mmCIF file with all atom_site columns, C-alpha atoms in Angstrom:
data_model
loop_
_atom_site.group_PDB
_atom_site.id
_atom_site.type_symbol
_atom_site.label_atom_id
_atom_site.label_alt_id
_atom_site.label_comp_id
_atom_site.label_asym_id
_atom_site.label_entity_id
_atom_site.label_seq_id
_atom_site.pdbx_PDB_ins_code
_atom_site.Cartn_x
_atom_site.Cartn_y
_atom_site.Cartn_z
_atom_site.occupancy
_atom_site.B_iso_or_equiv
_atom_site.pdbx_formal_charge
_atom_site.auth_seq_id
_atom_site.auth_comp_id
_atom_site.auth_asym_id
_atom_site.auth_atom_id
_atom_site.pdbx_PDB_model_num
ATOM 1   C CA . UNK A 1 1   ? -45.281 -5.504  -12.703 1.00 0.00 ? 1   UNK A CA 1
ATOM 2   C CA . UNK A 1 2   ? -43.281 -7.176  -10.405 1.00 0.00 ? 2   UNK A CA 1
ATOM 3   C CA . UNK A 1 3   ? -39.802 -6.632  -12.251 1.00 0.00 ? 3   UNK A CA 1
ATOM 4   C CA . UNK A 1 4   ? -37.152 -8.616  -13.091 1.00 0.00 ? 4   UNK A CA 1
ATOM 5   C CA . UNK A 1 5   ? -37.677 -12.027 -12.169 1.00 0.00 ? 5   UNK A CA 1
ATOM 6   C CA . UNK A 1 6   ? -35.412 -14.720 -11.967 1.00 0.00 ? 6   UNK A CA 1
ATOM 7   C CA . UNK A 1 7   ? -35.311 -18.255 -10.649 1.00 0.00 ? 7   UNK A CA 1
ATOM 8   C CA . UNK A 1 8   ? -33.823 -20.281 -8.930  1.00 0.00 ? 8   UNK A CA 1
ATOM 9   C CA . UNK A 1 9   ? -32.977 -17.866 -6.301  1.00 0.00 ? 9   UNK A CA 1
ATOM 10  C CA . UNK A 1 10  ? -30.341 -20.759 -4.953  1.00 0.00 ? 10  UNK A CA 1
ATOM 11  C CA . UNK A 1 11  ? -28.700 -23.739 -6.201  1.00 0.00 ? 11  UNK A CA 1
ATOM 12  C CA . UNK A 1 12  ? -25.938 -25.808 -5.292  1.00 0.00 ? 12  UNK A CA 1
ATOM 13  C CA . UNK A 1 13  ? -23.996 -27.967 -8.500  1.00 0.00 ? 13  UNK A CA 1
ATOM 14  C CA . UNK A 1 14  ? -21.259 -30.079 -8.567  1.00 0.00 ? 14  UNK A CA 1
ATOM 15  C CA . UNK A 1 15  ? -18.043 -29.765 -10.256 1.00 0.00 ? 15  UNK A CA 1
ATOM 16  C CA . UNK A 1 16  ? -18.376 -30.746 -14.484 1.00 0.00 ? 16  UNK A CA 1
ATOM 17  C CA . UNK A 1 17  ? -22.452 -30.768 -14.090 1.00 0.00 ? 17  UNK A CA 1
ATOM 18  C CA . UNK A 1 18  ? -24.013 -27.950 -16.044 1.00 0.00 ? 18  UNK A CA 1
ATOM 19  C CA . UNK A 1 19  ? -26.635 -25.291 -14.866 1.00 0.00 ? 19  UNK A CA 1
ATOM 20  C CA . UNK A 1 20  ? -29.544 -23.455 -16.632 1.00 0.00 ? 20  UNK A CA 1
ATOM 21  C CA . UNK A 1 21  ? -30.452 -19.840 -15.002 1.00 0.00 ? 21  UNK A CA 1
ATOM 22  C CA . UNK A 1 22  ? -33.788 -18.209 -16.222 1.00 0.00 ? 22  UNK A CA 1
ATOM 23  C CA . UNK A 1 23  ? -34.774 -14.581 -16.165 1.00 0.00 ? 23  UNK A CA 1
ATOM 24  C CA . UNK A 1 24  ? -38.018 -13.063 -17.103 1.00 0.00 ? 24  UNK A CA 1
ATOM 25  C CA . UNK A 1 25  ? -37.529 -9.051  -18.189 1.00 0.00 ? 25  UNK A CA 1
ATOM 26  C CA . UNK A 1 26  ? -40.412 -6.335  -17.307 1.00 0.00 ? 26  UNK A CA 1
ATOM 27  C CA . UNK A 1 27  ? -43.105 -6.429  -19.417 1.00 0.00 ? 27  UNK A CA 1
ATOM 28  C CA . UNK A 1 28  ? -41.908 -4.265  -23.120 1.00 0.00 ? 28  UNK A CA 1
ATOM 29  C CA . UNK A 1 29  ? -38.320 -4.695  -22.356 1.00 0.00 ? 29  UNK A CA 1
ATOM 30  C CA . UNK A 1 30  ? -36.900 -6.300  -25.629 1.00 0.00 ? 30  UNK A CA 1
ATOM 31  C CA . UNK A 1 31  ? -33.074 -6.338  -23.966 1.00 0.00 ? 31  UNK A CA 1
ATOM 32  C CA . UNK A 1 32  ? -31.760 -8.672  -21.548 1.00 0.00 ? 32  UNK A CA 1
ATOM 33  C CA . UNK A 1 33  ? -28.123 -8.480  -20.355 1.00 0.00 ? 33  UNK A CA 1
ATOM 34  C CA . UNK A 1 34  ? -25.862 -11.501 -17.825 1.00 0.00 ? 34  UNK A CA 1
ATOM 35  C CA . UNK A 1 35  ? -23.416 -10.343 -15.446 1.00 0.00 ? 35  UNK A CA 1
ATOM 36  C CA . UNK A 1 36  ? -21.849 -12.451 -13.084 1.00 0.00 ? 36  UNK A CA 1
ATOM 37  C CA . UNK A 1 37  ? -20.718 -10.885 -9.682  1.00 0.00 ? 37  UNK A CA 1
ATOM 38  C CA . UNK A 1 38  ? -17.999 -13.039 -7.677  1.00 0.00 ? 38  UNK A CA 1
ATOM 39  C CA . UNK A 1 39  ? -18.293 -11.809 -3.795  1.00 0.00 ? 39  UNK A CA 1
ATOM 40  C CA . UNK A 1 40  ? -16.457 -8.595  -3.190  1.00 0.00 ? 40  UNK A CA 1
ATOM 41  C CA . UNK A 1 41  ? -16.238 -7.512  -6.999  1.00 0.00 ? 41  UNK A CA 1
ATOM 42  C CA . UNK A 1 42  ? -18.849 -5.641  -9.186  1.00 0.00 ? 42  UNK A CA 1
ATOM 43  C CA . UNK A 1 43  ? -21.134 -7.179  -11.586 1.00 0.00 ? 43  UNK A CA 1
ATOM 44  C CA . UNK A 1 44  ? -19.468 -8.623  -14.442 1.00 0.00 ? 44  UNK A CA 1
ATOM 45  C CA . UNK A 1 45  ? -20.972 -8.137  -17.930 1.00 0.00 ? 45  UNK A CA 1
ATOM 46  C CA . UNK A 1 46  ? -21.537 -11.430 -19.841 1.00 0.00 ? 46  UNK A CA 1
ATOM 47  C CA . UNK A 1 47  ? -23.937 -11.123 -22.364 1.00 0.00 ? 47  UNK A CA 1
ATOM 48  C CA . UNK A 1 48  ? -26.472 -9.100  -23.867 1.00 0.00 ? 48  UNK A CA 1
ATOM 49  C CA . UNK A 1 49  ? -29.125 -9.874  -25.905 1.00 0.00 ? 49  UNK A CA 1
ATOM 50  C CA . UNK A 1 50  ? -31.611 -8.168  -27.854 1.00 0.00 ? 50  UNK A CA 1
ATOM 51  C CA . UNK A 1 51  ? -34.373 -8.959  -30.386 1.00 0.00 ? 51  UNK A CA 1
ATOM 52  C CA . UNK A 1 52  ? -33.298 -12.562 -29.474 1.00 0.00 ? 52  UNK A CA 1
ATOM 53  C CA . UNK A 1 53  ? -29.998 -11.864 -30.697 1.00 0.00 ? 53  UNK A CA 1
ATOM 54  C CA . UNK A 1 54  ? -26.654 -11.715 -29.132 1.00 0.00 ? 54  UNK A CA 1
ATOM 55  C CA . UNK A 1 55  ? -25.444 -8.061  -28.740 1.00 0.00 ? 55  UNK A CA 1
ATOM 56  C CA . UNK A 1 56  ? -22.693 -8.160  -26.767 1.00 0.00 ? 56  UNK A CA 1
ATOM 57  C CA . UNK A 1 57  ? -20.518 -11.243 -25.166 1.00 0.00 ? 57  UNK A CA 1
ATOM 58  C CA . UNK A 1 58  ? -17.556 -10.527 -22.446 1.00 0.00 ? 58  UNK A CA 1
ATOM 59  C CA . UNK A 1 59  ? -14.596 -12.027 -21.399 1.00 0.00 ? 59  UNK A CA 1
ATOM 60  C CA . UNK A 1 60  ? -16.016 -15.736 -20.445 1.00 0.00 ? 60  UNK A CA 1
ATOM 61  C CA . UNK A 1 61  ? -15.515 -18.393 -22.204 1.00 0.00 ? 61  UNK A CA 1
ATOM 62  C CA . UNK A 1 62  ? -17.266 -20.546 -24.521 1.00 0.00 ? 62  UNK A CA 1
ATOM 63  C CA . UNK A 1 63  ? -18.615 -22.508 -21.495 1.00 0.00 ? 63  UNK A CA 1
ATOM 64  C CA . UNK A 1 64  ? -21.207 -19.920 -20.797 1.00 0.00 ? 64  UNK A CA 1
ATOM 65  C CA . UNK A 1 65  ? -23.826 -19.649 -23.489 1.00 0.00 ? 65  UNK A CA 1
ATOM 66  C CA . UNK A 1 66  ? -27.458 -18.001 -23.775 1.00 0.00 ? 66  UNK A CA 1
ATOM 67  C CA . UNK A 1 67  ? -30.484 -17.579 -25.313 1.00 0.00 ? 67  UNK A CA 1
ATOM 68  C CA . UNK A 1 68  ? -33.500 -15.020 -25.347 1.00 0.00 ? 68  UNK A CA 1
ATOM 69  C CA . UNK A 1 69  ? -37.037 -16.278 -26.385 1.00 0.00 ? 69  UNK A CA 1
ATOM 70  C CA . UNK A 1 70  ? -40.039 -14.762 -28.458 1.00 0.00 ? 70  UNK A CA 1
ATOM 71  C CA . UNK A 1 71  ? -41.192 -13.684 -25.450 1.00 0.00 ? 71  UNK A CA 1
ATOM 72  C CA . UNK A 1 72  ? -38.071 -11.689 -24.651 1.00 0.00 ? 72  UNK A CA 1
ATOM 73  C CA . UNK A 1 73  ? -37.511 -14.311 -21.628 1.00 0.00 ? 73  UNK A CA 1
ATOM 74  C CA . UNK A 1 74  ? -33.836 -15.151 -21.421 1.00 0.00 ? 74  UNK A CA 1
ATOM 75  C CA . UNK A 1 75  ? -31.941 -18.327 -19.980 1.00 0.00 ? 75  UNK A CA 1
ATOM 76  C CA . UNK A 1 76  ? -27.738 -18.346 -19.251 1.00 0.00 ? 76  UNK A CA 1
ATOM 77  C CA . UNK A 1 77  ? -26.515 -21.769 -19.813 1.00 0.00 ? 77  UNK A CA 1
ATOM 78  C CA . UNK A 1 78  ? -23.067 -22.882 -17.935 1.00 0.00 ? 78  UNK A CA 1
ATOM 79  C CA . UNK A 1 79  ? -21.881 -26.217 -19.222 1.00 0.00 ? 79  UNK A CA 1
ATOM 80  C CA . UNK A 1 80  ? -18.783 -27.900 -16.874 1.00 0.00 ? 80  UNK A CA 1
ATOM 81  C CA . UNK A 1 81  ? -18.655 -26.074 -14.437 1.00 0.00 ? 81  UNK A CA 1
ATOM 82  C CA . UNK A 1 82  ? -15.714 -25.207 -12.430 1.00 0.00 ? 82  UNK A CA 1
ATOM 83  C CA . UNK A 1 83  ? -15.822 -24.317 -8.821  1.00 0.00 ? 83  UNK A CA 1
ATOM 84  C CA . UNK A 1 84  ? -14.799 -20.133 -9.674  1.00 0.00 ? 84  UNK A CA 1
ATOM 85  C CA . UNK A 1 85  ? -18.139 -20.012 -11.350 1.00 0.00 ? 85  UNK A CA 1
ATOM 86  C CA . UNK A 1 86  ? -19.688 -19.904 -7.482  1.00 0.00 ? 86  UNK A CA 1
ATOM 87  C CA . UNK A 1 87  ? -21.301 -16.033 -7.920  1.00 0.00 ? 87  UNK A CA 1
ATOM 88  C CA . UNK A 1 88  ? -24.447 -14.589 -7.756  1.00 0.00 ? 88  UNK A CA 1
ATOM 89  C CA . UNK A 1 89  ? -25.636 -14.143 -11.552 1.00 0.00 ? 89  UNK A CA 1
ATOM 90  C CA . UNK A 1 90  ? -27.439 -10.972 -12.389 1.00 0.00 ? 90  UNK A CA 1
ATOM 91  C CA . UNK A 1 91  ? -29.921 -10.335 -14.952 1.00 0.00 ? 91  UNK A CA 1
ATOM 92  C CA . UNK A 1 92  ? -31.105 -6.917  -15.972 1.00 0.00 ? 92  UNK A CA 1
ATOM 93  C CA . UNK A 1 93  ? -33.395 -5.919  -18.521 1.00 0.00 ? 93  UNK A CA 1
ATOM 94  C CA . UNK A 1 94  ? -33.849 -2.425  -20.802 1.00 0.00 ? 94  UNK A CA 1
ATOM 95  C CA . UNK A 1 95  ? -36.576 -1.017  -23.182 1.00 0.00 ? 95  UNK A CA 1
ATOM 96  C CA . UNK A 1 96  ? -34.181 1.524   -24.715 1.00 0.00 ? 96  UNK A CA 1
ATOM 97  C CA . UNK A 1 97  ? -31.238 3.972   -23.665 1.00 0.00 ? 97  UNK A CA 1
ATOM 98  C CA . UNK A 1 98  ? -29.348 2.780   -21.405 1.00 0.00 ? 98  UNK A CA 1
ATOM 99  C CA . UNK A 1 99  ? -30.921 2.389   -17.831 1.00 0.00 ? 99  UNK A CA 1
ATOM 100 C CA . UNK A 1 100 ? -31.191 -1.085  -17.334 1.00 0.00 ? 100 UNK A CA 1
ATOM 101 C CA . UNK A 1 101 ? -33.143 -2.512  -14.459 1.00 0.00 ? 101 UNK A CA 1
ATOM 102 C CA . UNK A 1 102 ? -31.548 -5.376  -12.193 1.00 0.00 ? 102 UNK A CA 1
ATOM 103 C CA . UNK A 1 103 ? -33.353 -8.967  -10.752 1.00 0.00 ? 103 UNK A CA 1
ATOM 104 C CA . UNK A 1 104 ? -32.425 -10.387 -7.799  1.00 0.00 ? 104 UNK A CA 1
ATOM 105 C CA . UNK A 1 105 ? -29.907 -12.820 -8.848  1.00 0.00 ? 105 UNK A CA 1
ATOM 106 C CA . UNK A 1 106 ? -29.607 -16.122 -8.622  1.00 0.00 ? 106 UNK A CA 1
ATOM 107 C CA . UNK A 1 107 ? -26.570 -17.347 -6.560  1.00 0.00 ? 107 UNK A CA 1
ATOM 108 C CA . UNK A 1 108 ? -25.171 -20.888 -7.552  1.00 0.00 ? 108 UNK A CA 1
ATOM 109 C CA . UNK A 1 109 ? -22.557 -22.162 -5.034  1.00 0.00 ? 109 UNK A CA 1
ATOM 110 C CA . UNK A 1 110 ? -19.911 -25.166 -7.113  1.00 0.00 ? 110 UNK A CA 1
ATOM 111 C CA . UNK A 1 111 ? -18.755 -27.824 -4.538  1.00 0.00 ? 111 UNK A CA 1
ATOM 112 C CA . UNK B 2 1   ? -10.275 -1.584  -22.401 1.00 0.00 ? 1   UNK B CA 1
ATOM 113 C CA . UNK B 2 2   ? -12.836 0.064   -20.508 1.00 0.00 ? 2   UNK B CA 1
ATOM 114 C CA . UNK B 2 3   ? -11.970 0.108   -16.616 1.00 0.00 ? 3   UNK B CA 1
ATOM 115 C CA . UNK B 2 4   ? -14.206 1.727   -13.584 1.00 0.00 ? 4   UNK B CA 1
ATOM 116 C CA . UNK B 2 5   ? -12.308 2.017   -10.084 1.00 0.00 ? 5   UNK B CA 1
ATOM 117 C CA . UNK B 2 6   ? -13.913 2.654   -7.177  1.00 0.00 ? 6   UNK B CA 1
ATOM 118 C CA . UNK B 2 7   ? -10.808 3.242   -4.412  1.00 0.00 ? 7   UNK B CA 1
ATOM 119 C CA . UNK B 2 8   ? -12.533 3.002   -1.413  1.00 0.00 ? 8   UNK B CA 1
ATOM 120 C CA . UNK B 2 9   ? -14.097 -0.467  -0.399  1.00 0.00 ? 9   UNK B CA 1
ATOM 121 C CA . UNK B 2 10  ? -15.840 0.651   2.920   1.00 0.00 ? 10  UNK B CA 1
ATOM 122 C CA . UNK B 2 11  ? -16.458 4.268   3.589   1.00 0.00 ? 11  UNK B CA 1
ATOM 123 C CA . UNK B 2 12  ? -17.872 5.986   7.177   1.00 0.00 ? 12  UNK B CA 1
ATOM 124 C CA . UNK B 2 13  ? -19.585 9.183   7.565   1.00 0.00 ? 13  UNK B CA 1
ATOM 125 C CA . UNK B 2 14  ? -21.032 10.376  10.302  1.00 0.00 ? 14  UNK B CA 1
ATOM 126 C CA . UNK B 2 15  ? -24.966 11.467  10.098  1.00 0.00 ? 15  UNK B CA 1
ATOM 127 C CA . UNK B 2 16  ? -25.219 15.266  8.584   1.00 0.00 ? 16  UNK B CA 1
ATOM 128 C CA . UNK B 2 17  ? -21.613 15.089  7.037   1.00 0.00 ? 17  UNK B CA 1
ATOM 129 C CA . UNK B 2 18  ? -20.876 15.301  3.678   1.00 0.00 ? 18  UNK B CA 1
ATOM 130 C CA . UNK B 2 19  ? -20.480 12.196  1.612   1.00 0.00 ? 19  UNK B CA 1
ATOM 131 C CA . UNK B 2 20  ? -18.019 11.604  -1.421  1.00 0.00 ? 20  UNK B CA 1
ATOM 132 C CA . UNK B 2 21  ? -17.762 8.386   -3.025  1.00 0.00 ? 21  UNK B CA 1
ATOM 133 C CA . UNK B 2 22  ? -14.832 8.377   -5.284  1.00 0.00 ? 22  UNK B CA 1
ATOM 134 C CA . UNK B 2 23  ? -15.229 6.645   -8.695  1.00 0.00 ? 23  UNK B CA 1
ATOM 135 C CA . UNK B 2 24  ? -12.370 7.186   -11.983 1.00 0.00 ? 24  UNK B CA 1
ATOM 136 C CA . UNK B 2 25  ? -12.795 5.471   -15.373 1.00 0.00 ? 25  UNK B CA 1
ATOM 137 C CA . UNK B 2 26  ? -10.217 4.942   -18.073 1.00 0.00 ? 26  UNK B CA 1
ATOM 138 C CA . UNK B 2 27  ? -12.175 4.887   -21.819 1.00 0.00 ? 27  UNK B CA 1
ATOM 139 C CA . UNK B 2 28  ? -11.152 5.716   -25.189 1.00 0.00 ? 28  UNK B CA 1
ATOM 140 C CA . UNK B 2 29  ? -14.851 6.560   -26.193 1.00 0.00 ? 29  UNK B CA 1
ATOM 141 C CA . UNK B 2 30  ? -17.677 8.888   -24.985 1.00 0.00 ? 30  UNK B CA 1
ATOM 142 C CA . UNK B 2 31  ? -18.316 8.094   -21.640 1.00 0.00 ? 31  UNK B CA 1
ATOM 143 C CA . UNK B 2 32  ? -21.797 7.615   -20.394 1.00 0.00 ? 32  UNK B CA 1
ATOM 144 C CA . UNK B 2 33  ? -21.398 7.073   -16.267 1.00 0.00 ? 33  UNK B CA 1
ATOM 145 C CA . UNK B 2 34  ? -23.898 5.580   -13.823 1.00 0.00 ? 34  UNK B CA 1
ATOM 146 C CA . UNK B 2 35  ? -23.941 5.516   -10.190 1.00 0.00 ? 35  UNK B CA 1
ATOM 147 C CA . UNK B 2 36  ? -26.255 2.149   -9.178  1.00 0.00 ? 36  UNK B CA 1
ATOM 148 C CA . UNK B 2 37  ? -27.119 1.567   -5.156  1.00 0.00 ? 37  UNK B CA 1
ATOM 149 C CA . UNK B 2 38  ? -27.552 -1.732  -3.323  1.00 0.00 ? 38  UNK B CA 1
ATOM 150 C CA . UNK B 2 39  ? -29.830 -1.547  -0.232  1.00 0.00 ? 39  UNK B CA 1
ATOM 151 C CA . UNK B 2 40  ? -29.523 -4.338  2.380   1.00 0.00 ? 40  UNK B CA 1
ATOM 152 C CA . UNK B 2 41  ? -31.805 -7.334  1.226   1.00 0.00 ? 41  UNK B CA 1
ATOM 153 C CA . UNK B 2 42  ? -32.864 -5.508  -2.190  1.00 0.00 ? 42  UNK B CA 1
ATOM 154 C CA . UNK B 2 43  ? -31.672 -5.502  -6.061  1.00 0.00 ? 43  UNK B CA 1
ATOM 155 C CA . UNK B 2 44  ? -29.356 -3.910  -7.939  1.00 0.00 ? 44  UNK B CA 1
ATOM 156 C CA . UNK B 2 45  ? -31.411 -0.068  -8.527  1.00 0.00 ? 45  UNK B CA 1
ATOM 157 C CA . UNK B 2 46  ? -30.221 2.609   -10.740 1.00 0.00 ? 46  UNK B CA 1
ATOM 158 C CA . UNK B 2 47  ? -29.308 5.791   -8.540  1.00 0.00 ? 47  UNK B CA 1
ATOM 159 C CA . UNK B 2 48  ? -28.551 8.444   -11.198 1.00 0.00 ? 48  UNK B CA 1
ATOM 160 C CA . UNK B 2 49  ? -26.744 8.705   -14.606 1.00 0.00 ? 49  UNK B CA 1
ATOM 161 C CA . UNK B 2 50  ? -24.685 11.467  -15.302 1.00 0.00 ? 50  UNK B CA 1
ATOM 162 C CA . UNK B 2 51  ? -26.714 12.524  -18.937 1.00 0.00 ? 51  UNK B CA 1
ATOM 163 C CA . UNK B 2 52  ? -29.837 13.389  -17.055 1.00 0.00 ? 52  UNK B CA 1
ATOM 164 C CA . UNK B 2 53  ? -27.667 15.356  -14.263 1.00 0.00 ? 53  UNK B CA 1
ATOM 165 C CA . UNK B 2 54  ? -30.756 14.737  -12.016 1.00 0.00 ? 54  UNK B CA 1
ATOM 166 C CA . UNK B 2 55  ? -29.910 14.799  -7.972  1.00 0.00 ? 55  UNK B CA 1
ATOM 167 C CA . UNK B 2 56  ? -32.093 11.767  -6.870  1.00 0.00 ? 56  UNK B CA 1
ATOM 168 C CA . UNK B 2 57  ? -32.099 11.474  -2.673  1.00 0.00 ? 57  UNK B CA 1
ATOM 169 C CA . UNK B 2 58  ? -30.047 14.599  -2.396  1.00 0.00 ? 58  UNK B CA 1
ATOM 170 C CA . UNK B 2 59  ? -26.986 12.801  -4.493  1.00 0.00 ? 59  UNK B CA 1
ATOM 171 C CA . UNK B 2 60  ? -25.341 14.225  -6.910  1.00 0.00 ? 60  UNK B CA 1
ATOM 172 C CA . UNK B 2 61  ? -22.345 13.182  -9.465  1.00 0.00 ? 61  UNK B CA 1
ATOM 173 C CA . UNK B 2 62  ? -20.877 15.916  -11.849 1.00 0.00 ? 62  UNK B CA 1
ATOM 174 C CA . UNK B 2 63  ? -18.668 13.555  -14.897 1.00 0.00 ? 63  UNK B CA 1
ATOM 175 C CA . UNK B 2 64  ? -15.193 15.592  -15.107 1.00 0.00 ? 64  UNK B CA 1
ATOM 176 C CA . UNK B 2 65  ? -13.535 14.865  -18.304 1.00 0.00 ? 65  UNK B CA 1
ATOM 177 C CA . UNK B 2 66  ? -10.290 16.150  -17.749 1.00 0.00 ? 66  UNK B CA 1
ATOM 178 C CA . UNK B 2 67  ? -9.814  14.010  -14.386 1.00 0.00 ? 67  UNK B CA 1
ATOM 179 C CA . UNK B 2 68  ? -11.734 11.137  -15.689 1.00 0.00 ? 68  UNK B CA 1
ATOM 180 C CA . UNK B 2 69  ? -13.431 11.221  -12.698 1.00 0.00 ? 69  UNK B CA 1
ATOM 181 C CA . UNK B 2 70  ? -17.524 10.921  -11.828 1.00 0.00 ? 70  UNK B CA 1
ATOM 182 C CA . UNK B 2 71  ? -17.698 11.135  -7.870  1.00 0.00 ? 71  UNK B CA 1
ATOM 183 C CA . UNK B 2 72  ? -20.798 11.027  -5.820  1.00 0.00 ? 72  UNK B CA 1
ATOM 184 C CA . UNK B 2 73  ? -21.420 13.685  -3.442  1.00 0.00 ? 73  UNK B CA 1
ATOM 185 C CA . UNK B 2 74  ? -24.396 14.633  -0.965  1.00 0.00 ? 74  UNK B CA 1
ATOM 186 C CA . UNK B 2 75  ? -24.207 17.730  1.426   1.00 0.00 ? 75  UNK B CA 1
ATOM 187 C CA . UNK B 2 76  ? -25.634 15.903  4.309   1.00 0.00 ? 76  UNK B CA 1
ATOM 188 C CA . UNK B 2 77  ? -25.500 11.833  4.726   1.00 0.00 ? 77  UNK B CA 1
ATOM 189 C CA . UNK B 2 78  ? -29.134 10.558  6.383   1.00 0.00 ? 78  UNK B CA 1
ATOM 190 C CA . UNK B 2 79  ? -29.089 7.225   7.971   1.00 0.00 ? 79  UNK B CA 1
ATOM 191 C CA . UNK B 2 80  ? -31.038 5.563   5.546   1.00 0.00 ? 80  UNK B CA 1
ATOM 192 C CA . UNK B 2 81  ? -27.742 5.923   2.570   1.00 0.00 ? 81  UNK B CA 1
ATOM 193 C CA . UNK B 2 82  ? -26.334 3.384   4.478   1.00 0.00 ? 82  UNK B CA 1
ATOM 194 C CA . UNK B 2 83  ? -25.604 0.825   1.047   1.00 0.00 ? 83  UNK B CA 1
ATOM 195 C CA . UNK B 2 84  ? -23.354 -0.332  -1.073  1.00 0.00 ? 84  UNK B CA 1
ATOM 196 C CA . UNK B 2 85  ? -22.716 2.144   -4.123  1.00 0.00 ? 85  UNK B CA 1
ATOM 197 C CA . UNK B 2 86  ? -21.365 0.748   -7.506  1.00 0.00 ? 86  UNK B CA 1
ATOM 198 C CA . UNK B 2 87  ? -20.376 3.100   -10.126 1.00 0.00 ? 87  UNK B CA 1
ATOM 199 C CA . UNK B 2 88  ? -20.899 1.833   -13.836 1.00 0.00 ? 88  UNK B CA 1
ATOM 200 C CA . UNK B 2 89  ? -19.570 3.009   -16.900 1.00 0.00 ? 89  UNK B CA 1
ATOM 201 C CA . UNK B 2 90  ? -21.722 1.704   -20.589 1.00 0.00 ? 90  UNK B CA 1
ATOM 202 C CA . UNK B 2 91  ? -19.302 0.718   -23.306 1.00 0.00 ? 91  UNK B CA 1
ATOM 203 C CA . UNK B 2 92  ? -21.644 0.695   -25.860 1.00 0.00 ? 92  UNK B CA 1
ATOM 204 C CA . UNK B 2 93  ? -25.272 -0.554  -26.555 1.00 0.00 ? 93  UNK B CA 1
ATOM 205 C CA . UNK B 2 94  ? -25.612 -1.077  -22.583 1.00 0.00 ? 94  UNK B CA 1
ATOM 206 C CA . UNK B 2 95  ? -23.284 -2.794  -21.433 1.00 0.00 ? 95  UNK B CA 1
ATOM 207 C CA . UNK B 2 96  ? -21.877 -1.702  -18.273 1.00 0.00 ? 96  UNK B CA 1
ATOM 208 C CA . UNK B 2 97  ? -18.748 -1.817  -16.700 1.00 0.00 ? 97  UNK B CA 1
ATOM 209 C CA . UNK B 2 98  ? -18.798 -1.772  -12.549 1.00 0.00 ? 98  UNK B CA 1
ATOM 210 C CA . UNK B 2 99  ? -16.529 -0.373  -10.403 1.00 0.00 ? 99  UNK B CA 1
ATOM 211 C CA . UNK B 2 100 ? -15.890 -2.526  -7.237  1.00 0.00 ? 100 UNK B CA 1
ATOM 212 C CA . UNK B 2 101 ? -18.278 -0.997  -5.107  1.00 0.00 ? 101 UNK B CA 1
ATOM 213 C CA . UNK B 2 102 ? -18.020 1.328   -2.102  1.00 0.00 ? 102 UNK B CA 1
ATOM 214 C CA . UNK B 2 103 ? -19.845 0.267   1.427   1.00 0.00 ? 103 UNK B CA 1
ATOM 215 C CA . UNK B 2 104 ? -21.289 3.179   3.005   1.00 0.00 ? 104 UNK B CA 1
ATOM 216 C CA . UNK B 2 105 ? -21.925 2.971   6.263   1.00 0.00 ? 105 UNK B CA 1
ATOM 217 C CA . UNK B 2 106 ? -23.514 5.961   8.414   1.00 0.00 ? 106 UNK B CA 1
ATOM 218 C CA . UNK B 2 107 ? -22.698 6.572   11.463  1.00 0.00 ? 107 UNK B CA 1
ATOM 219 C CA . UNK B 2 108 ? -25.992 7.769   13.908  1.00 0.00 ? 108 UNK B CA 1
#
């Protein structure tokens, strides 16, 4: 298994456009959680989701939305985008308890 | 709220020293604490959580109650624990709350 994956690994946006960020969790992992980590700060939770429903939302607002498939497969959506949403955006995925395991990111730079 | 600090952003130790990495967490639950590590050019990994009290690459981190506190200590720092160190705290269901990180840099 190769882990979390997530693509793209880069992208550059403009301000007001809107971006779509995909992860794929380790095979049996039914929970997939969004944080968003600004350079120099931790991760920031976002949103959790589990069963393909919404666990858990944080402080964002209603910009950011997301969405986990049958196949436990999970995309964050970011409509209007602002140029403070620049960060590298963190998946992780769980099968139970609470060790979650972490993709790569993918970092999306605003201009 | 739920709130993780981490009061040291960069952090030197000399190779064979002792290492402390300072983490304190304010929470009006249980608390369930995690230290994660970030290698150069590699993910986020899970280092140890405190429930388990394993010691994973000679770490350790002992959650004190009273001081609110869940440091990370190893007797003797290797060259290779050069990373940066997060400390986490779950607020329920899994969903963590990070500390700012520490940068730990050995020194050969």
């Amino acid at each position: 298994d190769a882990g979390v994956t997530q693509s793209p690994t880069h992208l550059i946006k403009t301000r007001g456009q809107h971006v779509t960020l995909r992860c794929s969790p380790i095979s049996g992992h039914k929970s997939v959680s969004w944080y968003q980590q600004v350079l120099g700060q931790g991760p920031q939770f976002i949103f959790q989701y589990y069963e393909k429903e919404e666990r858990g939302r944080g402080n964002f607002p209603d910009r950011f939305s997301a969405r986990q498939f049958p196949n436990y497969s999970s995309e964050l959506n970011v409509n209007a985008l602002l140029l403070g949403d620049s960060a590298l955006y963190l998946c992780a995925s769980s099968w139970t308890g609470y060790e979650q395991y972490f993709g790569p990111g993918t970092r999306l730079t605003v201009t | 709220a739920q709130r993780v600090t981490q009061p040291e952003k960069l952090l030197s130790v000399f190779k064979g020293a002792p290492v402390e990495l300072k983490c304190n967490y304010s929470y009006s639950g249980s608390p369930e604490l995690f230290w994660y590590v970030q290698y150069s050019r590699q993910r986020l990994q899970l280092l140890l959580r405190h429930i388990s009290r394993e010691s994973i690459k000679g770490f350790t981190a002992d959650l004190n109650k009273g001081e609110t506190s869940f440091h990370l200590k190893k007797p003797f720092a290797q060259e290779e624990d050069s990373a940066m160190y997060y400390c986490a705290l779950n607020f329920g269901n899994e969903k963590l709350t990070f500390g700012t990180g520490t940068r730990l840099t050995i020194i050969p």
